[in-house]
PDB file of C-alpha atoms and ligand atoms in Angstrom:
ATOM      1  CA  MET W  20      -0.008  -0.018  -0.024  1.00  0.00           C
ATOM      2  CA  LYS W  21       1.222   3.458  -0.944  1.00  0.00           C
ATOM      3  CA  LYS W  22       1.709   5.800   2.009  1.00  0.00           C
ATOM      4  CA  GLY W  23       4.076   8.466   0.723  1.00  0.00           C
ATOM      5  CA  TYR W  24       3.577  11.120  -2.013  1.00  0.00           C
ATOM      6  CA  PHE W  25       4.447  10.832  -5.647  1.00  0.00           C
ATOM      7  CA  ILE W  26       5.260  13.999  -7.453  1.00  0.00           C
ATOM      8  CA  THR W  27       6.426  14.328 -11.076  1.00  0.00           C
ATOM      9  CA  LEU W  28       7.699  17.323 -13.108  1.00  0.00           C
ATOM     10  CA  GLU W  29       6.996  17.439 -16.780  1.00  0.00           C
ATOM     11  CA  GLY W  30       7.345  19.861 -19.642  1.00  0.00           C
ATOM     12  CA  PRO W  31       9.246  20.621 -22.893  1.00  0.00           C
ATOM     13  CA  ASP W  32      13.138  20.308 -22.856  1.00  0.00           C
ATOM     14  CA  GLY W  33      14.845  23.231 -21.209  1.00  0.00           C
ATOM     15  CA  GLY W  34      12.109  24.359 -18.888  1.00  0.00           C
ATOM     16  CA  GLY W  35      14.275  24.158 -15.880  1.00  0.00           C
ATOM     17  CA  LYS W  36      12.984  20.930 -14.454  1.00  0.00           C
ATOM     18  CA  SER W  37      16.259  19.851 -12.914  1.00  0.00           C
ATOM     19  CA  THR W  38      16.859  23.058 -10.965  1.00  0.00           C
ATOM     20  CA  GLN W  39      13.255  23.102  -9.609  1.00  0.00           C
ATOM     21  CA  ILE W  40      13.583  19.397  -8.581  1.00  0.00           C
ATOM     22  CA  GLU W  41      16.751  20.379  -6.748  1.00  0.00           C
ATOM     23  CA  LEU W  42      15.153  23.338  -5.028  1.00  0.00           C
ATOM     24  CA  THR W  43      11.983  21.403  -4.122  1.00  0.00           C
ATOM     25  CA  THR W  44      14.080  18.525  -2.653  1.00  0.00           C
ATOM     26  CA  ARG W  45      16.034  20.806  -0.489  1.00  0.00           C
ATOM     27  CA  PHE W  46      12.917  22.648   0.729  1.00  0.00           C
ATOM     28  CA  LEU W  47      11.251  19.388   1.648  1.00  0.00           C
ATOM     29  CA  GLN W  48      14.359  17.856   3.385  1.00  0.00           C
ATOM     30  CA  GLU W  49      14.655  21.025   5.460  1.00  0.00           C
ATOM     31  CA  LYS W  50      11.071  20.421   6.509  1.00  0.00           C
ATOM     32  CA  GLY W  51      12.039  16.961   7.618  1.00  0.00           C
ATOM     33  CA  TYR W  52      10.575  15.008   4.720  1.00  0.00           C
ATOM     34  CA  ASP W  53      12.318  11.802   3.488  1.00  0.00           C
ATOM     35  CA  VAL W  54      12.742  12.697  -0.269  1.00  0.00           C
ATOM     36  CA  VAL W  55      13.715  10.441  -3.082  1.00  0.00           C
ATOM     37  CA  CYS W  56      14.757  12.227  -6.206  1.00  0.00           C
ATOM     38  CA  THR W  57      14.625  10.320  -9.452  1.00  0.00           C
ATOM     39  CA  ARG W  58      14.275  10.545 -13.153  1.00  0.00           C
ATOM     40  CA  GLU W  59      12.833   8.799 -16.285  1.00  0.00           C
ATOM     41  CA  PRO W  60      13.864   7.101 -18.265  1.00  0.00           C
ATOM     42  CA  GLY W  61      16.168   5.777 -15.570  1.00  0.00           C
ATOM     43  CA  GLY W  62      16.268   5.657 -11.858  1.00  0.00           C
ATOM     44  CA  THR W  63      17.665   2.105 -11.468  1.00  0.00           C
ATOM     45  CA  LEU W  64      20.565   0.295 -12.872  1.00  0.00           C
ATOM     46  CA  SER W  65      18.602  -1.414 -15.382  1.00  0.00           C
ATOM     47  CA  ALA W  66      16.480   1.529 -16.339  1.00  0.00           C
ATOM     48  CA  GLU W  67      19.552   3.544 -16.854  1.00  0.00           C
ATOM     49  CA  LYS W  68      20.889   1.106 -19.181  1.00  0.00           C
ATOM     50  CA  ILE W  69      17.604   1.284 -21.207  1.00  0.00           C
ATOM     51  CA  ARG W  70      17.997   4.971 -21.114  1.00  0.00           C
ATOM     52  CA  ALA W  71      21.438   4.847 -22.730  1.00  0.00           C
ATOM     53  CA  ILE W  72      19.913   2.964 -25.715  1.00  0.00           C
ATOM     54  CA  VAL W  73      16.689   4.976 -26.036  1.00  0.00           C
ATOM     55  CA  LEU W  74      18.392   8.473 -25.963  1.00  0.00           C
ATOM     56  CA  ASP W  75      21.302   7.471 -28.233  1.00  0.00           C
ATOM     57  CA  PRO W  76      21.038   9.498 -31.423  1.00  0.00           C
ATOM     58  CA  ASP W  77      23.392   7.091 -33.078  1.00  0.00           C
ATOM     59  CA  THR W  78      21.108   4.101 -32.499  1.00  0.00           C
ATOM     60  CA  PRO W  79      18.044   4.512 -34.824  1.00  0.00           C
ATOM     61  CA  ILE W  80      14.872   2.655 -33.461  1.00  0.00           C
ATOM     62  CA  TYR W  81      11.262   2.517 -34.537  1.00  0.00           C
ATOM     63  CA  SER W  82       8.716   4.508 -32.692  1.00  0.00           C
ATOM     64  CA  LEU W  83       6.959   1.461 -31.357  1.00  0.00           C
ATOM     65  CA  THR W  84      10.347   0.027 -29.988  1.00  0.00           C
ATOM     66  CA  GLU W  85      11.035   3.353 -28.460  1.00  0.00           C
ATOM     67  CA  THR W  86       7.749   3.391 -26.630  1.00  0.00           C
ATOM     68  CA  LEU W  87       8.264  -0.155 -25.397  1.00  0.00           C
ATOM     69  CA  LEU W  88      11.734   0.737 -24.165  1.00  0.00           C
ATOM     70  CA  TYR W  89      10.344   3.780 -22.106  1.00  0.00           C
ATOM     71  CA  LEU W  90       7.817   1.568 -20.671  1.00  0.00           C
ATOM     72  CA  ALA W  91      10.296  -1.292 -19.772  1.00  0.00           C
ATOM     73  CA  ALA W  92      12.404   1.358 -18.061  1.00  0.00           C
ATOM     74  CA  ARG W  93       9.309   2.518 -16.228  1.00  0.00           C
ATOM     75  CA  ALA W  94       8.403  -1.010 -15.142  1.00  0.00           C
ATOM     76  CA  GLU W  95      11.896  -1.541 -13.636  1.00  0.00           C
ATOM     77  CA  HIS W  96      11.721   1.886 -12.027  1.00  0.00           C
ATOM     78  CA  ILE W  97       8.365   1.433 -10.415  1.00  0.00           C
ATOM     79  CA  GLN W  98       9.293  -2.036  -8.948  1.00  0.00           C
ATOM     80  CA  GLY W  99      12.800  -1.314  -8.123  1.00  0.00           C
ATOM     81  CA  LEU W 100      12.523   2.114  -6.625  1.00  0.00           C
ATOM     82  CA  ILE W 101       9.236   4.152  -6.856  1.00  0.00           C
ATOM     83  CA  ALA W 102       6.731   1.674  -5.300  1.00  0.00           C
ATOM     84  CA  PRO W 103       9.062   0.632  -2.351  1.00  0.00           C
ATOM     85  CA  ALA W 104       9.930   4.291  -1.582  1.00  0.00           C
ATOM     86  CA  LEU W 105       6.216   5.195  -1.507  1.00  0.00           C
ATOM     87  CA  GLU W 106       5.452   2.155   0.660  1.00  0.00           C
ATOM     88  CA  GLN W 107       8.075   3.475   3.161  1.00  0.00           C
ATOM     89  CA  GLY W 108       6.186   6.773   3.306  1.00  0.00           C
ATOM     90  CA  LYS W 109       8.773   8.732   1.360  1.00  0.00           C
ATOM     91  CA  VAL W 110       8.257  11.664  -1.025  1.00  0.00           C
ATOM     92  CA  VAL W 111       9.153  10.672  -4.483  1.00  0.00           C
ATOM     93  CA  ILE W 112      10.054  13.365  -6.889  1.00  0.00           C
ATOM     94  CA  CYS W 113      10.463  12.199 -10.445  1.00  0.00           C
ATOM     95  CA  ASP W 114      11.718  14.053 -13.538  1.00  0.00           C
ATOM     96  CA  ARG W 115       9.222  12.927 -16.124  1.00  0.00           C
ATOM     97  CA  TYR W 116       6.842   9.989 -16.032  1.00  0.00           C
ATOM     98  CA  SER W 117       3.854   8.706 -17.833  1.00  0.00           C
ATOM     99  CA  ASP W 118       2.752  12.092 -19.207  1.00  0.00           C
ATOM    100  CA  SER W 119       6.009  12.377 -21.109  1.00  0.00           C
ATOM    101  CA  THR W 120       5.242   8.984 -22.822  1.00  0.00           C
ATOM    102  CA  LEU W 121       1.685  10.095 -23.776  1.00  0.00           C
ATOM    103  CA  VAL W 122       3.043  13.317 -25.218  1.00  0.00           C
ATOM    104  CA  TYR W 123       6.230  12.232 -26.957  1.00  0.00           C
ATOM    105  CA  GLN W 124       5.254   8.810 -28.153  1.00  0.00           C
ATOM    106  CA  GLY W 125       1.542   9.063 -28.280  1.00  0.00           C
ATOM    107  CA  LEU W 126       0.958  12.599 -29.559  1.00  0.00           C
ATOM    108  CA  VAL W 127       4.126  13.713 -31.100  1.00  0.00           C
ATOM    109  CA  ARG W 128       5.544  10.387 -32.601  1.00  0.00           C
ATOM    110  CA  GLY W 129       2.001   9.716 -33.733  1.00  0.00           C
ATOM    111  CA  LEU W 130       1.310   6.289 -32.275  1.00  0.00           C
ATOM    112  CA  GLY W 131      -1.869   7.705 -30.837  1.00  0.00           C
ATOM    113  CA  LEU W 132      -2.845   8.763 -27.383  1.00  0.00           C
ATOM    114  CA  GLU W 133      -5.183   5.859 -26.711  1.00  0.00           C
ATOM    115  CA  LYS W 134      -2.873   3.057 -27.881  1.00  0.00           C
ATOM    116  CA  VAL W 135       0.014   4.457 -25.746  1.00  0.00           C
ATOM    117  CA  LYS W 136      -2.208   5.096 -22.730  1.00  0.00           C
ATOM    118  CA  ALA W 137      -3.460   1.531 -22.839  1.00  0.00           C
ATOM    119  CA  LEU W 138       0.147   0.154 -22.895  1.00  0.00           C
ATOM    120  CA  ASN W 139       1.226   2.582 -20.189  1.00  0.00           C
ATOM    121  CA  ASP W 140      -1.821   1.671 -18.007  1.00  0.00           C
ATOM    122  CA  LEU W 141      -0.712  -1.971 -18.059  1.00  0.00           C
ATOM    123  CA  VAL W 142       2.796  -0.878 -16.814  1.00  0.00           C
ATOM    124  CA  VAL W 143       1.958   1.595 -14.067  1.00  0.00           C
ATOM    125  CA  ASP W 144      -1.014  -0.471 -12.826  1.00  0.00           C
ATOM    126  CA  GLY W 145      -2.672   2.492 -11.134  1.00  0.00           C
ATOM    127  CA  LEU W 146       0.506   4.194  -9.834  1.00  0.00           C
ATOM    128  CA  THR W 147      -0.439   7.736 -11.010  1.00  0.00           C
ATOM    129  CA  PRO W 148       1.395  10.865  -9.469  1.00  0.00           C
ATOM    130  CA  ASP W 149      -0.440  12.682  -6.743  1.00  0.00           C
ATOM    131  CA  LEU W 150       0.699  15.846  -8.219  1.00  0.00           C
ATOM    132  CA  THR W 151       2.291  16.694 -11.656  1.00  0.00           C
ATOM    133  CA  ILE W 152       3.954  20.058 -12.115  1.00  0.00           C
ATOM    134  CA  LEU W 153       3.982  21.198 -15.830  1.00  0.00           C
ATOM    135  CA  LEU W 154       6.773  23.641 -16.333  1.00  0.00           C
ATOM    136  CA  ASP W 155       5.227  25.283 -19.306  1.00  0.00           C
ATOM    137  CA  ALA W 156       6.570  27.820 -21.839  1.00  0.00           C
ATOM    138  CA  GLU W 157       6.636  28.644 -25.571  1.00  0.00           C
ATOM    139  CA  PRO W 158       9.628  26.673 -26.772  1.00  0.00           C
ATOM    140  CA  ASN W 159      11.104  29.458 -28.824  1.00  0.00           C
ATOM    141  CA  ARG W 160      11.366  31.461 -25.621  1.00  0.00           C
ATOM    142  CA  LEU W 161      12.966  28.560 -23.836  1.00  0.00           C
ATOM    143  CA  LEU W 162      15.454  28.199 -26.456  1.00  0.00           C
ATOM    144  CA  LEU W 163      16.700  31.674 -25.938  1.00  0.00           C
ATOM    145  CA  ARG W 164      17.688  30.799 -22.298  1.00  0.00           C
ATOM    146  CA  ARG W 165      19.004  27.242 -22.982  1.00  0.00           C
ATOM    147  CA  ASP W 166      22.297  26.595 -21.345  1.00  0.00           C
ATOM    148  CA  THR W 167      25.243  25.487 -23.532  1.00  0.00           C
ATOM    149  CA  ARG W 168      25.798  22.072 -22.061  1.00  0.00           C
ATOM    150  CA  GLY W 169      26.809  20.879 -25.505  1.00  0.00           C
ATOM    151  CA  VAL W 170      24.989  17.632 -24.810  1.00  0.00           C
ATOM    152  CA  THR W 171      22.570  16.476 -27.525  1.00  0.00           C
ATOM    153  CA  ASP W 172      20.139  13.621 -27.522  1.00  0.00           C
ATOM    154  CA  ARG W 173      17.496  12.279 -29.846  1.00  0.00           C
ATOM    155  CA  PHE W 174      15.091  15.017 -28.976  1.00  0.00           C
ATOM    156  CA  GLU W 175      17.296  18.007 -28.747  1.00  0.00           C
ATOM    157  CA  ASN W 176      18.180  17.441 -32.375  1.00  0.00           C
ATOM    158  CA  GLU W 177      14.522  17.615 -33.366  1.00  0.00           C
ATOM    159  CA  GLY W 178      14.121  21.365 -33.680  1.00  0.00           C
ATOM    160  CA  LEU W 179      11.510  23.971 -32.721  1.00  0.00           C
ATOM    161  CA  ALA W 180       8.452  22.540 -34.679  1.00  0.00           C
ATOM    162  CA  PHE W 181       8.920  19.367 -32.606  1.00  0.00           C
ATOM    163  CA  GLN W 182       9.219  21.100 -29.285  1.00  0.00           C
ATOM    164  CA  GLU W 183       6.056  23.151 -30.119  1.00  0.00           C
ATOM    165  CA  LYS W 184       4.117  19.841 -30.689  1.00  0.00           C
ATOM    166  CA  VAL W 185       5.450  18.696 -27.286  1.00  0.00           C
ATOM    167  CA  ARG W 186       4.296  21.756 -25.631  1.00  0.00           C
ATOM    168  CA  ASP W 187       0.886  21.523 -27.160  1.00  0.00           C
ATOM    169  CA  GLY W 188       0.688  17.862 -26.131  1.00  0.00           C
ATOM    170  CA  PHE W 189       1.410  18.698 -22.437  1.00  0.00           C
ATOM    171  CA  VAL W 190      -1.114  21.476 -22.422  1.00  0.00           C
ATOM    172  CA  THR W 191      -3.693  19.148 -23.886  1.00  0.00           C
ATOM    173  CA  LEU W 192      -3.114  16.596 -21.087  1.00  0.00           C
ATOM    174  CA  ALA W 193      -3.223  19.285 -18.430  1.00  0.00           C
ATOM    175  CA  LYS W 194      -6.669  20.324 -19.696  1.00  0.00           C
ATOM    176  CA  LEU W 195      -7.772  16.617 -19.402  1.00  0.00           C
ATOM    177  CA  GLU W 196      -6.590  16.283 -15.860  1.00  0.00           C
ATOM    178  CA  PRO W 197      -6.572  19.814 -14.170  1.00  0.00           C
ATOM    179  CA  GLU W 198      -6.771  18.245 -10.683  1.00  0.00           C
ATOM    180  CA  ARG W 199      -3.537  16.483 -10.981  1.00  0.00           C
ATOM    181  CA  ILE W 200      -1.550  18.420 -13.555  1.00  0.00           C
ATOM    182  CA  LYS W 201      -0.782  22.001 -12.487  1.00  0.00           C
ATOM    183  CA  VAL W 202       0.553  24.280 -15.127  1.00  0.00           C
ATOM    184  CA  VAL W 203       3.376  26.663 -13.937  1.00  0.00           C
ATOM    185  CA  ASP W 204       4.789  29.456 -16.166  1.00  0.00           C
ATOM    186  CA  ALA W 205       8.401  28.393 -16.661  1.00  0.00           C
ATOM    187  CA  LEU W 206       9.403  31.785 -17.880  1.00  0.00           C
ATOM    188  CA  GLN W 207       9.170  33.387 -14.538  1.00  0.00           C
ATOM    189  CA  GLY W 208      12.291  33.684 -12.398  1.00  0.00           C
ATOM    190  CA  GLN W 209      13.596  30.527 -10.712  1.00  0.00           C
ATOM    191  CA  ALA W 210      12.582  31.853  -7.262  1.00  0.00           C
ATOM    192  CA  GLU W 211       9.048  32.559  -8.451  1.00  0.00           C
ATOM    193  CA  VAL W 212       8.607  29.211 -10.042  1.00  0.00           C
ATOM    194  CA  GLN W 213       9.911  27.631  -6.904  1.00  0.00           C
ATOM    195  CA  GLU W 214       7.478  29.601  -4.737  1.00  0.00           C
ATOM    196  CA  VAL W 215       4.476  28.378  -6.819  1.00  0.00           C
ATOM    197  CA  ILE W 216       5.717  24.713  -6.636  1.00  0.00           C
ATOM    198  CA  GLN W 217       6.182  24.837  -2.794  1.00  0.00           C
ATOM    199  CA  LYS W 218       2.637  26.129  -2.499  1.00  0.00           C
ATOM    200  CA  LEU W 219       1.275  23.325  -4.716  1.00  0.00           C
ATOM    201  CA  VAL W 220       3.319  20.672  -2.767  1.00  0.00           C
ATOM    202  CA  LEU W 221       2.206  21.951   0.709  1.00  0.00           C
ATOM    203  CA  GLU W 222      -1.402  22.029  -0.562  1.00  0.00           C
ATOM    204  CA  LEU W 223      -0.968  18.370  -1.472  1.00  0.00           C
ATOM    205  CA  PHE W 224       0.347  17.439   1.894  1.00  0.00           C
ATOM    206  CA  LYS W 225      -2.537  19.059   3.874  1.00  0.00           C
TER     207      LYS W 225
HETATM  208  P1  LIG D 314      16.556  14.278 -20.618  1.00  0.00           P
HETATM  209  O1  LIG D 314      17.943  14.380 -21.168  1.00  0.00           O
HETATM  210  O2  LIG D 314      16.242  13.802 -19.281  1.00  0.00           O
HETATM  211  O3  LIG D 314      15.768  15.532 -21.113  1.00  0.00           O
HETATM  212  P2  LIG D 314      15.189  16.602 -20.233  1.00  0.00           P
HETATM  213  O4  LIG D 314      16.232  17.374 -19.621  1.00  0.00           O
HETATM  214  O5  LIG D 314      14.450  17.457 -21.183  1.00  0.00           O
HETATM  215  O6  LIG D 314      14.064  15.981 -19.306  1.00  0.00           O
HETATM  216  O7  LIG D 314      15.928  13.164 -21.731  1.00  0.00           O
HETATM  217  C1  LIG D 314      14.704  12.753 -21.641  1.00  0.00           C
HETATM  218  C2  LIG D 314      14.146  12.744 -22.958  1.00  0.00           C
HETATM  219  O8  LIG D 314      13.337  11.560 -23.082  1.00  0.00           O
HETATM  220  C3  LIG D 314      13.256  13.951 -23.161  1.00  0.00           C
HETATM  221  O9  LIG D 314      13.530  14.562 -24.400  1.00  0.00           O
HETATM  222  C4  LIG D 314      11.847  13.334 -23.335  1.00  0.00           C
HETATM  223  C5  LIG D 314      12.087  11.865 -23.626  1.00  0.00           C
HETATM  224  N1  LIG D 314      11.208  10.938 -23.056  1.00  0.00           N
HETATM  225  C6  LIG D 314      10.156  10.403 -23.888  1.00  0.00           C
HETATM  226  O10 LIG D 314      10.106  10.644 -25.142  1.00  0.00           O
HETATM  227  N2  LIG D 314       9.224   9.497 -23.377  1.00  0.00           N
HETATM  228  C7  LIG D 314       9.155   9.272 -21.977  1.00  0.00           C
HETATM  229  O11 LIG D 314       8.373   8.339 -21.633  1.00  0.00           O
HETATM  230  C8  LIG D 314      10.176   9.754 -21.236  1.00  0.00           C
HETATM  231  C9  LIG D 314      10.085   9.526 -19.771  1.00  0.00           C
HETATM  232  C10 LIG D 314      11.086  10.695 -21.754  1.00  0.00           C
END
């Protein structure tokens, strides 16, 4: 039985998820919560190995394969890390989860939302986040503030039109589940974004 809280952060690339996850983790730890910070695809040894394949731009794979790999990574992640941590009453904060699969593979890659949702439902078996924070912004404005890590993956090579479809996909999902998915303007300052997130999280814990 799940006793903890499961929080996910979602949104287009470059929206500042990592920074906000770090800040939120610190905030909650200072309040005495036991926080587990993780990411998808990844989070366990096996899922990180799947991540290396699925994000490698030099290993072309078909859309269906890609979807199944994200889901395989998720199955490992849930059983190996998320579910046990929640059972122990911890707060799990995850960088991306099911909504990313619904958007990237279902809506953007064109496999279809219903089909991908059905596959994902099999994998997550009811383990839905208690709260999902969507760090939302127009991709062209996000591009302007992108850092220069020099790292590229399969998606970062796809360009602006792709990122716009991603953004639209997340906004569509947020409209379908406004209770769970809270849209936060990612173009505000870091401190302002963090303040909104803290409010949403404390609201959830009430
Ligand atoms: P990552 O480098 O973590 O990107 P970001 O910093 O933007 O989160 O790579 C994750 C990429 O994987 C990201 O571009 C979105 C993609 N992805 C999917 O396509 N489907 C999924 O189910 C998940 C979890 C991620």
